Coordinates of C-alpha atoms and ligand atoms in Angstrom, one line a residue:
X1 CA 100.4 60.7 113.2
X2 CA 102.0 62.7 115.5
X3 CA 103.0 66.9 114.4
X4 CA 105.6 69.1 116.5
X5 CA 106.0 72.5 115.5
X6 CA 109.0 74.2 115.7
X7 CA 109.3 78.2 115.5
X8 CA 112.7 79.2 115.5
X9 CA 113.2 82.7 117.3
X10 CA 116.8 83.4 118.9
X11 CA 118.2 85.6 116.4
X12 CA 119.4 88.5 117.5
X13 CA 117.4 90.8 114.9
X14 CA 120.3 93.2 114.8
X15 CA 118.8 95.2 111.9
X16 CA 115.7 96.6 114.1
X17 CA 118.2 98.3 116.3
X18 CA 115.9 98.1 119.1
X19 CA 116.0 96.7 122.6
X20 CA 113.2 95.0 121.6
X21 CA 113.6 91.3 121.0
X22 CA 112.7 91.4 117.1
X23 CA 109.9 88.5 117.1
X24 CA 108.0 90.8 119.9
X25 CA 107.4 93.7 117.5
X26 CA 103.7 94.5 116.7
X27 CA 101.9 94.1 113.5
X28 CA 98.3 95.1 113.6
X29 CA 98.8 94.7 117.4
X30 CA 100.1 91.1 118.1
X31 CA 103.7 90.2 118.1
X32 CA 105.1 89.0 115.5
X33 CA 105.9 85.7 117.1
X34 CA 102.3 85.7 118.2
X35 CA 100.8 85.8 114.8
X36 CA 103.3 82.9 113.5
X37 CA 101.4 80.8 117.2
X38 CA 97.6 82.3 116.0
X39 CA 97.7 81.1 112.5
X40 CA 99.0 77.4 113.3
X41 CA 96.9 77.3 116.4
X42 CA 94.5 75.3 114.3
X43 CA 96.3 73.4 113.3
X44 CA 96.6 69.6 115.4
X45 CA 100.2 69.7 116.9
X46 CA 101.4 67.7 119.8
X47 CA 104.3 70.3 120.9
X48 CA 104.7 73.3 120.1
X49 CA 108.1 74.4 120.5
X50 CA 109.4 77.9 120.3
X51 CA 113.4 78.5 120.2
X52 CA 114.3 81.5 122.3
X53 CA 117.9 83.1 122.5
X54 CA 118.0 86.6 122.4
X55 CA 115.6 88.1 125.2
X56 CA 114.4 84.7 126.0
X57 CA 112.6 85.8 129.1
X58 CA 111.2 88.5 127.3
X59 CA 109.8 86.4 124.7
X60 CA 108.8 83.4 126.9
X61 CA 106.6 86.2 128.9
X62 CA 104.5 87.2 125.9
X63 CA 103.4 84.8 123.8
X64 CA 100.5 82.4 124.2
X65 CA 99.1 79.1 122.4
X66 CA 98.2 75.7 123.2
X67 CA 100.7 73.1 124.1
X68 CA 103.3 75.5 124.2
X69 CA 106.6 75.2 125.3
X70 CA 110.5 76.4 125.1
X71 CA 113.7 75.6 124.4
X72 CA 116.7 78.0 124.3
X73 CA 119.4 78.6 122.1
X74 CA 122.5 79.9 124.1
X75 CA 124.9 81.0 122.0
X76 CA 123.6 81.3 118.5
X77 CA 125.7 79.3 115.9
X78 CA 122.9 79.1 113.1
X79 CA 119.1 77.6 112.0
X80 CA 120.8 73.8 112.4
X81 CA 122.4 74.6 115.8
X82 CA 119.0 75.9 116.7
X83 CA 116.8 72.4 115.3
X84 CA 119.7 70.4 117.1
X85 CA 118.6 72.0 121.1
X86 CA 114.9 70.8 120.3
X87 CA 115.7 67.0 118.9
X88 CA 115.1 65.7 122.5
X89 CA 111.7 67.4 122.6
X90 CA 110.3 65.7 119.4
X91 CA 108.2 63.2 119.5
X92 CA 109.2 60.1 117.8
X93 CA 107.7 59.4 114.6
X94 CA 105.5 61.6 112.5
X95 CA 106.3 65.2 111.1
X96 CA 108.2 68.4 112.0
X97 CA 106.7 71.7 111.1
X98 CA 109.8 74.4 111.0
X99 CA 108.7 77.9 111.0
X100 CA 110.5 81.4 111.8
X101 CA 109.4 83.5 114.2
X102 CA 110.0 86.4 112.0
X103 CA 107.9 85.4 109.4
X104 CA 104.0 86.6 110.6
X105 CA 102.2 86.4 107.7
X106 CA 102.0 82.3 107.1
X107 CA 98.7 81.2 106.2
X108 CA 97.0 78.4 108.0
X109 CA 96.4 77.2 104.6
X110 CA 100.0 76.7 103.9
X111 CA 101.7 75.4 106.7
X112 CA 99.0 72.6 106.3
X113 CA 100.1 72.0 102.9
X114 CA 103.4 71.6 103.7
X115 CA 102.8 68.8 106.4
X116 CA 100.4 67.2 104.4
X117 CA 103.1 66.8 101.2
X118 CA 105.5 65.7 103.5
X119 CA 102.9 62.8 104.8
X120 CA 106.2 61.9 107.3
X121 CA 108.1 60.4 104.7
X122 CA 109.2 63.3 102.5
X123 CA 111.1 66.8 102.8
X124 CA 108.8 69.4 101.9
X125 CA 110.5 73.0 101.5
X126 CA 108.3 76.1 100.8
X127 CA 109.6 77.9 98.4
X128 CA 109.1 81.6 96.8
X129 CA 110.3 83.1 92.9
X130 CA 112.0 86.5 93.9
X131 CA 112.4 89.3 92.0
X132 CA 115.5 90.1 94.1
X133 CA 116.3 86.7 95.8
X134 CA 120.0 88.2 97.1
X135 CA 120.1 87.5 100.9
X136 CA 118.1 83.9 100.4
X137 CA 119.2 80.3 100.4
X138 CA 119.1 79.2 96.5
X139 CA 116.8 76.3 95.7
X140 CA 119.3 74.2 93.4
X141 CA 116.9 71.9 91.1
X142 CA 118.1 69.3 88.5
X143 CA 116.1 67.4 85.9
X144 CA 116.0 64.7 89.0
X145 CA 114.1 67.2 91.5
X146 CA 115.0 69.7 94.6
X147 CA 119.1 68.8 95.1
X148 CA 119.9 70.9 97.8
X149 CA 120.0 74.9 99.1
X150 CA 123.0 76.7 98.5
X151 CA 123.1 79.7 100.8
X152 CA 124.0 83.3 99.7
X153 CA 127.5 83.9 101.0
X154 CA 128.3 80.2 100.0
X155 CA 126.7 80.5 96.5
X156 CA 128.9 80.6 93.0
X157 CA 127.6 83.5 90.4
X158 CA 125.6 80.8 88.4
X159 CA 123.7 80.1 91.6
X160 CA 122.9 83.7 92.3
X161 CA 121.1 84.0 89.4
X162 CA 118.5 81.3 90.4
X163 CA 115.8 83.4 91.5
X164 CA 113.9 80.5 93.6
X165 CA 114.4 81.2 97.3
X166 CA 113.7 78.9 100.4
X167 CA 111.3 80.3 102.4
X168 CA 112.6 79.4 105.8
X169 CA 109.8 76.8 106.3
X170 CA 109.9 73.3 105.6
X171 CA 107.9 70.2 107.1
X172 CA 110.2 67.4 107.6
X173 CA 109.4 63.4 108.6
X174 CA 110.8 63.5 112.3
X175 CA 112.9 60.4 112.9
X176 CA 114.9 61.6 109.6
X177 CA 115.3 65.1 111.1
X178 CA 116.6 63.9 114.2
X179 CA 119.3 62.1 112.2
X180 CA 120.2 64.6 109.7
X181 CA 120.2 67.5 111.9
X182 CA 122.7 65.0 114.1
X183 CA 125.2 65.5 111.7
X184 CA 124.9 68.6 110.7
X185 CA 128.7 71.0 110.2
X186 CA 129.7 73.9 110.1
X187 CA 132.0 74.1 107.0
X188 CA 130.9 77.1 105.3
X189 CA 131.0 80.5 104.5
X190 CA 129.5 82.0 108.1
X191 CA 130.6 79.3 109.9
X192 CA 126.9 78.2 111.0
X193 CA 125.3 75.4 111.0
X194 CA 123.0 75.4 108.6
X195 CA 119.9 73.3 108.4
X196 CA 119.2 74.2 104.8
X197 CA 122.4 71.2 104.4
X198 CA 119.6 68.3 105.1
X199 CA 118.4 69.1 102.0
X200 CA 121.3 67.3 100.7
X201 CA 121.2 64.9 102.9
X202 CA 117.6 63.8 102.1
X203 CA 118.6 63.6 98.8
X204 CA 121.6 61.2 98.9
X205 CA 119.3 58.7 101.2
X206 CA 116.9 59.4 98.5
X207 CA 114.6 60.8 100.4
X208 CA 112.1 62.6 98.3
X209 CA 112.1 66.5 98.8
X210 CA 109.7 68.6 97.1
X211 CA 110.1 71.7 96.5
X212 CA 106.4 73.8 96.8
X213 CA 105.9 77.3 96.3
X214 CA 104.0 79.8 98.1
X215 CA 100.8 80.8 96.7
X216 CA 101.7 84.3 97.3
X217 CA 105.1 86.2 98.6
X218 CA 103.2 88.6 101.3
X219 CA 102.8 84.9 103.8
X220 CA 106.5 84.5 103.5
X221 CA 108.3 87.9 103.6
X222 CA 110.3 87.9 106.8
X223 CA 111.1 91.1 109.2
X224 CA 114.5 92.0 109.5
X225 CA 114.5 95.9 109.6
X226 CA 111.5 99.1 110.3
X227 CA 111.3 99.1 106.5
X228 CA 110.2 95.9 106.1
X229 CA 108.4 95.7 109.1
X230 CA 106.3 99.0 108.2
X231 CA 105.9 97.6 104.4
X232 CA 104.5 93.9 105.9
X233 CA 101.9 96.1 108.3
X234 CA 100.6 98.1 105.4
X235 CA 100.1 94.5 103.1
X236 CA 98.6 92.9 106.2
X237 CA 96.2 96.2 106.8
X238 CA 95.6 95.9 103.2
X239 CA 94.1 92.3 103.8
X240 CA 91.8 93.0 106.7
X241 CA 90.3 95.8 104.9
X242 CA 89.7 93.6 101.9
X243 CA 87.9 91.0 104.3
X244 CA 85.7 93.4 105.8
X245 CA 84.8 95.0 102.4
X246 CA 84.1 92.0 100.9
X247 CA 81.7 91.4 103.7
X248 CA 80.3 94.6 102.7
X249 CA 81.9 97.2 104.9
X250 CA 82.5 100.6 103.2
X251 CA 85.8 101.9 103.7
X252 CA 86.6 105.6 102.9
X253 CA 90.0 104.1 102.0
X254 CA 91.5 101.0 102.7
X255 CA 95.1 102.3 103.0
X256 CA 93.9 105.0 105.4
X257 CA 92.2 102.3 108.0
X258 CA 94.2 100.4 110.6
X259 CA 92.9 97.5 113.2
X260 CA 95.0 96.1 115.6
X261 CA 92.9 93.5 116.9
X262 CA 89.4 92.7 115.8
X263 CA 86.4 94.5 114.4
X264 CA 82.6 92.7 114.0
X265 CA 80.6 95.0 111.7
X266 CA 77.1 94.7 111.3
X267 CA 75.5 95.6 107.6
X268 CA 76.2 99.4 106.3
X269 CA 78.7 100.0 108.1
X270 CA 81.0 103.4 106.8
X271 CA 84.3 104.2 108.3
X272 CA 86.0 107.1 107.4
X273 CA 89.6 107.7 106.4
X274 CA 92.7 107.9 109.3
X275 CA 90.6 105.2 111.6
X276 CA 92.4 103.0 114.3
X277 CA 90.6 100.0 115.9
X278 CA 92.0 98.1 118.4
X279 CA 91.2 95.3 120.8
X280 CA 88.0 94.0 120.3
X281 CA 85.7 96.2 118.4
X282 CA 81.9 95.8 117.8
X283 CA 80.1 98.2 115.1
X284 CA 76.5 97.5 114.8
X285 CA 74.1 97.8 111.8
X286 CA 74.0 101.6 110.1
X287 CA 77.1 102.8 112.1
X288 CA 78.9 105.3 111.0
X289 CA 82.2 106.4 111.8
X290 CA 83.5 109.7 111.1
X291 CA 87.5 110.1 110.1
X292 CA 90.2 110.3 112.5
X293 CA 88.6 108.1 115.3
X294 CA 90.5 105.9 117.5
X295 CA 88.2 103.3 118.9
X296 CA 89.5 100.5 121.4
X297 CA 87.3 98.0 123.2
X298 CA 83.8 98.9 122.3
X299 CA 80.5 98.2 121.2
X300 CA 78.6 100.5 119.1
X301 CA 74.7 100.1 118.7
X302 CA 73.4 100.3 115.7
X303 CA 72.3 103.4 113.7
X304 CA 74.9 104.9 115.9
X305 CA 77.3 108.1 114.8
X306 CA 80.5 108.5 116.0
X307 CA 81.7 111.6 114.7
X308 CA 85.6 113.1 113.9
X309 CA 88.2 112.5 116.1
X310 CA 86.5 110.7 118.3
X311 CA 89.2 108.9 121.3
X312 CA 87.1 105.9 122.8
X313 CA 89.1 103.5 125.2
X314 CA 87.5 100.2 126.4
X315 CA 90.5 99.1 127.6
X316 CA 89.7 96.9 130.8
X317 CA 85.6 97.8 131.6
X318 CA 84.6 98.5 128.0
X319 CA 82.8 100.9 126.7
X320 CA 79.3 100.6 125.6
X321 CA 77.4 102.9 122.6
X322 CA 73.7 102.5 122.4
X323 CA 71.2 102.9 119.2
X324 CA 71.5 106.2 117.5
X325 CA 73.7 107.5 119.5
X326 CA 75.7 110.8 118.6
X327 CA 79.3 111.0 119.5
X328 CA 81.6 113.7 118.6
X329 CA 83.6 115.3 116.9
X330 CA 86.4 116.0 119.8
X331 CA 84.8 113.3 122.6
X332 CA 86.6 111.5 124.2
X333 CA 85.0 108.0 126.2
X334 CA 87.1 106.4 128.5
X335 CA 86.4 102.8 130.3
X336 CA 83.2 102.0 131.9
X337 CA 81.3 104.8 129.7
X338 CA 77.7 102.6 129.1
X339 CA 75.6 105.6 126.6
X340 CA 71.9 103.9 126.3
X341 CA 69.8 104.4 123.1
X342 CA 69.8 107.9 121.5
X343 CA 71.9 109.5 123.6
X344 CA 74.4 112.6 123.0
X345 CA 77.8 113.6 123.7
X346 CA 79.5 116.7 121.7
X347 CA 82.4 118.5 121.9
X348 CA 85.0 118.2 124.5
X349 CA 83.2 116.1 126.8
X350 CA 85.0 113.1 129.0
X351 CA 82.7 110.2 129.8
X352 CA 84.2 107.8 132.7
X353 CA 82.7 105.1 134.7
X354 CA 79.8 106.7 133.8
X355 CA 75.7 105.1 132.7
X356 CA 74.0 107.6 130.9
X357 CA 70.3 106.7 130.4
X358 CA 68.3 106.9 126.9
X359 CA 68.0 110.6 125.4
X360 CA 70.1 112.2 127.8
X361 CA 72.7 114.5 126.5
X362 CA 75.8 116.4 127.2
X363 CA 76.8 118.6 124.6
X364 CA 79.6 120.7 125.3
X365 CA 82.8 120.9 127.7
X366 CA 81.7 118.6 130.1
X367 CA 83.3 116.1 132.7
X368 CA 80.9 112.8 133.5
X369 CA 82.9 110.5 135.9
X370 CA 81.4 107.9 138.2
X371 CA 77.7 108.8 137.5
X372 CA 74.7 107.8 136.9
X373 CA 72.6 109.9 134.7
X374 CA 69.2 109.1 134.0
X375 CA 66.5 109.3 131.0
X376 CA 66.6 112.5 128.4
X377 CA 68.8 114.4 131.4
X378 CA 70.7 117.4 130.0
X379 CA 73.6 118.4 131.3
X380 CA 74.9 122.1 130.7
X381 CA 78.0 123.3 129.1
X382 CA 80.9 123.2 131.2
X383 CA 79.4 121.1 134.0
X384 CA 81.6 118.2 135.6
X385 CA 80.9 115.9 138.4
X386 CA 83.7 116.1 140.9
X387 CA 84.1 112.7 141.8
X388 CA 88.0 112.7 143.5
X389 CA 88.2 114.4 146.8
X390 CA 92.2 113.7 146.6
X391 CA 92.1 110.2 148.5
X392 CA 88.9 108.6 147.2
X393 CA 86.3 108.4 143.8
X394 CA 82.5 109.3 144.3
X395 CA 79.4 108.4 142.6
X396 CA 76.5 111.3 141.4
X397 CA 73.5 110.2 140.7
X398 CA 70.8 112.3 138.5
X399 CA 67.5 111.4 138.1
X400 CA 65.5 111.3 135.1
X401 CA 64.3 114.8 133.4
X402 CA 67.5 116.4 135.3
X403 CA 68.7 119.6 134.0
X404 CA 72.0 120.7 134.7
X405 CA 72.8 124.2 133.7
X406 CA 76.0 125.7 132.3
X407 CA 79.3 125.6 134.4
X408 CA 78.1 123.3 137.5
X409 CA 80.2 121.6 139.6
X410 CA 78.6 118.3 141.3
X411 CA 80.4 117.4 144.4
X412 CA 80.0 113.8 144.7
X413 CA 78.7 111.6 146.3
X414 CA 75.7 113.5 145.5
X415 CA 71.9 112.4 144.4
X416 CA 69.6 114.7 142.4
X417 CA 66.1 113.5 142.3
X418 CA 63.8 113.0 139.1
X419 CA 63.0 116.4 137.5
X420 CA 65.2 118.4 139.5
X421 CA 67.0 121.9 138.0
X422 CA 70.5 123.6 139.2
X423 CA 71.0 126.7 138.2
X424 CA 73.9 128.0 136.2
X425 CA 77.1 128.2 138.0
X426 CA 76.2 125.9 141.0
X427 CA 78.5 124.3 143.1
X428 CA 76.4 121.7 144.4
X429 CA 77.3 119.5 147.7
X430 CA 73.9 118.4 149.4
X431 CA 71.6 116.3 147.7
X432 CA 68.3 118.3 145.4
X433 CA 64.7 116.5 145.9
X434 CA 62.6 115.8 142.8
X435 CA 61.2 118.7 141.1
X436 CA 63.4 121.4 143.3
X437 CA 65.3 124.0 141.7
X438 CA 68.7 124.2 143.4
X439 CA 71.0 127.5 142.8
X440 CA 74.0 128.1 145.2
X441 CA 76.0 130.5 143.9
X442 CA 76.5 134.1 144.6
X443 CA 73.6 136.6 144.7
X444 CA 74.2 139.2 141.4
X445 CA 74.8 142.6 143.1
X446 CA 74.0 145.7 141.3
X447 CA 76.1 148.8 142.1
X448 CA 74.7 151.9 140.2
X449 CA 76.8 154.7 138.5
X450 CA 79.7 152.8 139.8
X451 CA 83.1 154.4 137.9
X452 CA 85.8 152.7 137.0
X453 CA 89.0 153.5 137.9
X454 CA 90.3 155.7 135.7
X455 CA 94.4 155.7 134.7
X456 CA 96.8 158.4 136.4
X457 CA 98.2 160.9 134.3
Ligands
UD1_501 C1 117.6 81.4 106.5 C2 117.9 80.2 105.6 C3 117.9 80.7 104.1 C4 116.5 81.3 103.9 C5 116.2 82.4 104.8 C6 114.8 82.9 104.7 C7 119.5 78.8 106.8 C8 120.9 78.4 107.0 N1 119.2 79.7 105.9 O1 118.6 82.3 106.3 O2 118.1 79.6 103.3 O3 116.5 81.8 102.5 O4 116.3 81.9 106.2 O5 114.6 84.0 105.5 O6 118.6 78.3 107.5 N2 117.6 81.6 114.3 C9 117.8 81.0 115.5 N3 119.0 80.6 115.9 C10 120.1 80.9 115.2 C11 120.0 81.5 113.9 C12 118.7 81.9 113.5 O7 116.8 80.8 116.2 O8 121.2 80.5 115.6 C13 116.3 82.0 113.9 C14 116.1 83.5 113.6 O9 115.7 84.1 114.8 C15 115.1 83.5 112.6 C16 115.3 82.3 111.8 O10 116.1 81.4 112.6 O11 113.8 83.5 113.1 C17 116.1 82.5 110.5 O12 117.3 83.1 110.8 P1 118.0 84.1 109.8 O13 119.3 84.5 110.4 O14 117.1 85.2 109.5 O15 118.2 83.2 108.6 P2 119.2 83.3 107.4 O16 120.5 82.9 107.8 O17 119.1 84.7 106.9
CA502 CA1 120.9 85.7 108.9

């Protein structure tokens, strides 16, 4: 039987006060919109159909999901004005999913049980028990079953007090849709066109409309303002970090941890408090993560320690962490930084575009871009490769056993050979053969009984 989805976003979101089309604001990374298009993406739909108003472009530009497509909503006159542009998109028979764009948090889960009780013959509303339903369409029930949604503005006293709310989703047999939605008004209170008023309309065909309530209030709680954004990002944090510590993660605290994207742990894993993770995020067995790192696009090797306030970016080449390495506190790894097994990077170094091969080490104040470094090298304190002459990037290349001593500068493209030594305070711009010690810097001059100049009286 055929399924359309329909995910209404042209409101305006006036309440964010942003530029920002409100379905495109980020929880744990994604769009909000994008999260609605994730969790259904399982789910077998013909059409997927997203109604854009409000930064349309915008909107159309970011998301992504199979059989995706757009209708827009220009001007705005309400939820039934908005089902009524996408009627010629549906396809005949079957069922009609309704979601908002607003609403992130929907479960696979439930949006499945929704079509399913609808089976295309029946109107299946999701419905939620509010402690403070004010703002909501009222579910109005009589002995007989779901009679129809009274909205807020439009609702007497008695009604306010019912505390059931409709969710914004319902599943709904599509040939009926089409007709209801058909003859839809807009003679009430906001002078919208409601499509809450098919609910009514179901019921006088006799149509059976069942009313089902959500399992739990986080999957239905819409965005409308920061607040409420803010307060869904912490809930949905809240759930990742319960999934990865049921898996056996160990969290310092789970409302001091934030991923924006996807995290793979392997066994023993410990992540300290004030963590962000973002993109796609690769902890091996035994790693441990100190507090206050922000890690994005990596994989870390297991046994591996990454240290406090640590800054690694992936983003675009990755970055790679081997076994038991030690990174941190205060490094910072940008893309293309591959560490091999057992290697070290301490304070205040930059790693770039960089291989560093098994043992080596840079400990302290130290610049590593577009180099090659080999096995156990160690590279001094305050020693960076200069790999920019102002128009174009250079590689360096150290053999293994390499020492570079404190406060070198590597003038790339520049090669030193297994073994080799450069002296403290080198500026070095030829290529250094195997086993050579290289020192170019000025000779130490000794002046004796030299005076200093003294101040004039
Ligand atoms: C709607 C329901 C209400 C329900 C509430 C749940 C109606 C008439 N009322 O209320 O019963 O309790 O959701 O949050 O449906 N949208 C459009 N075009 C429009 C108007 C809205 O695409 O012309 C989109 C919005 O972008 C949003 C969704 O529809 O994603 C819901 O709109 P919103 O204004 O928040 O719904 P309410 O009127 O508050
Ligand atoms: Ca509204």
């Amino acid at each position: 039987m055929a399924m359309n989805i329909v995910i209404m976003a042209a409101g305006k979101g006036t309440r964010m006060k942003s530029s920002l089309p409100k379905v495109l604001h980020r929880l744990g990374g994604r769009s909000l919109l994008q999260h609605v298009l994730d969790s259904t993406a399982s789910l077998d739909a013909q059409s997927r159909i997203v109604i854009t108003g409000h930064g349309a472009e915008q909107v159309e530009a970011a998301v992504s999901a199979p059989c995706l497509s757009f209708v827009r909503q220009m001007p705005q006159l309400g939820t039934g004005h908005a089902v009524q542009q996408v009627l010629p998109a549906l396809q005949g028979e079957g069922t009609t999913l309704i979601l908002n764009g607003d609403v992130p948090l929907i479960r696979t889960e439930t949006a499945a049980s929704l079509i399913e009780a609808c089976g295309g013959h029946s109107l299946a509303l999701l419905t939620i028990d509010l402690a403070d339903p004010s703002g909501y369409g009222r579910i109005i029930r009589s002995a007989a079953g779901v009679q129809a949604i009274v909205e807020h503005k439009d609702a007497s006293p008695a009604q306010r007090l019912i505390i059931e709310g409709y969710t914004g989703m319902m599943a709904a047999p599509t040939g009926m849709l089409k007709r209801w939605v058909a003859q839809l008004d807009n003679n009430n209170v906001q002078g919208e066109f409601y499509l809450t008023d098919i609910v009514a309309m179901a019921v006088a065909e006799g149509v059976p409309v069942l009313g089902i309530k959500a399992p739990d209030e986080t999957e239905v709680l819409g965005v409308n303002s920061p607040v409420q954004l803010a307060d869904l990002e912490r809930r949905f944090q809240r759930q990742q970090a319960e999934t990865l510590m049921e898996a056996g993660v160990r969290l310092a605290d789970p409302a001091r941890f934030d991923l924006r994207g996807r995290l793979e742990c392997g066994q023993d894993v410990e992540i300290d408090v004030n963590c962000v993770f973002e993109g796609q995020v690769s902890l091996g067995e035994g790693v441990r993560i100190g507090a206050n790192c922000v890690i994005r696009n990596a994989t870390i090797g297991a046994g591996a320690r990454i240290h406090e306030f640590t800054h690694i970016d992936g983003e675009g080449l990755g970055v790679k962490v081997g076994a038991g390495a030690l990174v941190g506190p205060f490094a910072r790894l940008r893309p293309g930084a591959d560490l091999g097994p057992e290697v070290h990077i301490g304070n205040f170094v930059e790693v770039k575009n960089s291989t560093m091969a098994r043992g080596a080490k840079a400990n302290h104040l130290a610049y590593l871009g577009d180099a090659h470094v080999g096995e156990r090298v160690n590279f001094g304190a305050g020693s960076i490769t200069a790999n920019y002459d102002g128009a174009n990037k250079h590689r360096t290349s150290l053999g293994a056993d390499v020492h570079i001593g404190s406060n070198c500068v590597l003038i790339a493209p520049v090669t030193i050979g297994d073994g080799a030594t450069i002296g403290g305070g080198s500026t070095i711009s030829k290529d250094v053969a195997a086993g050579d010690l290289a020192v170019a810097r000025a000779k130490q001059v000794a002046i004796s009984g030299w005076k200093r100049p003294a101040k004039k009286r």
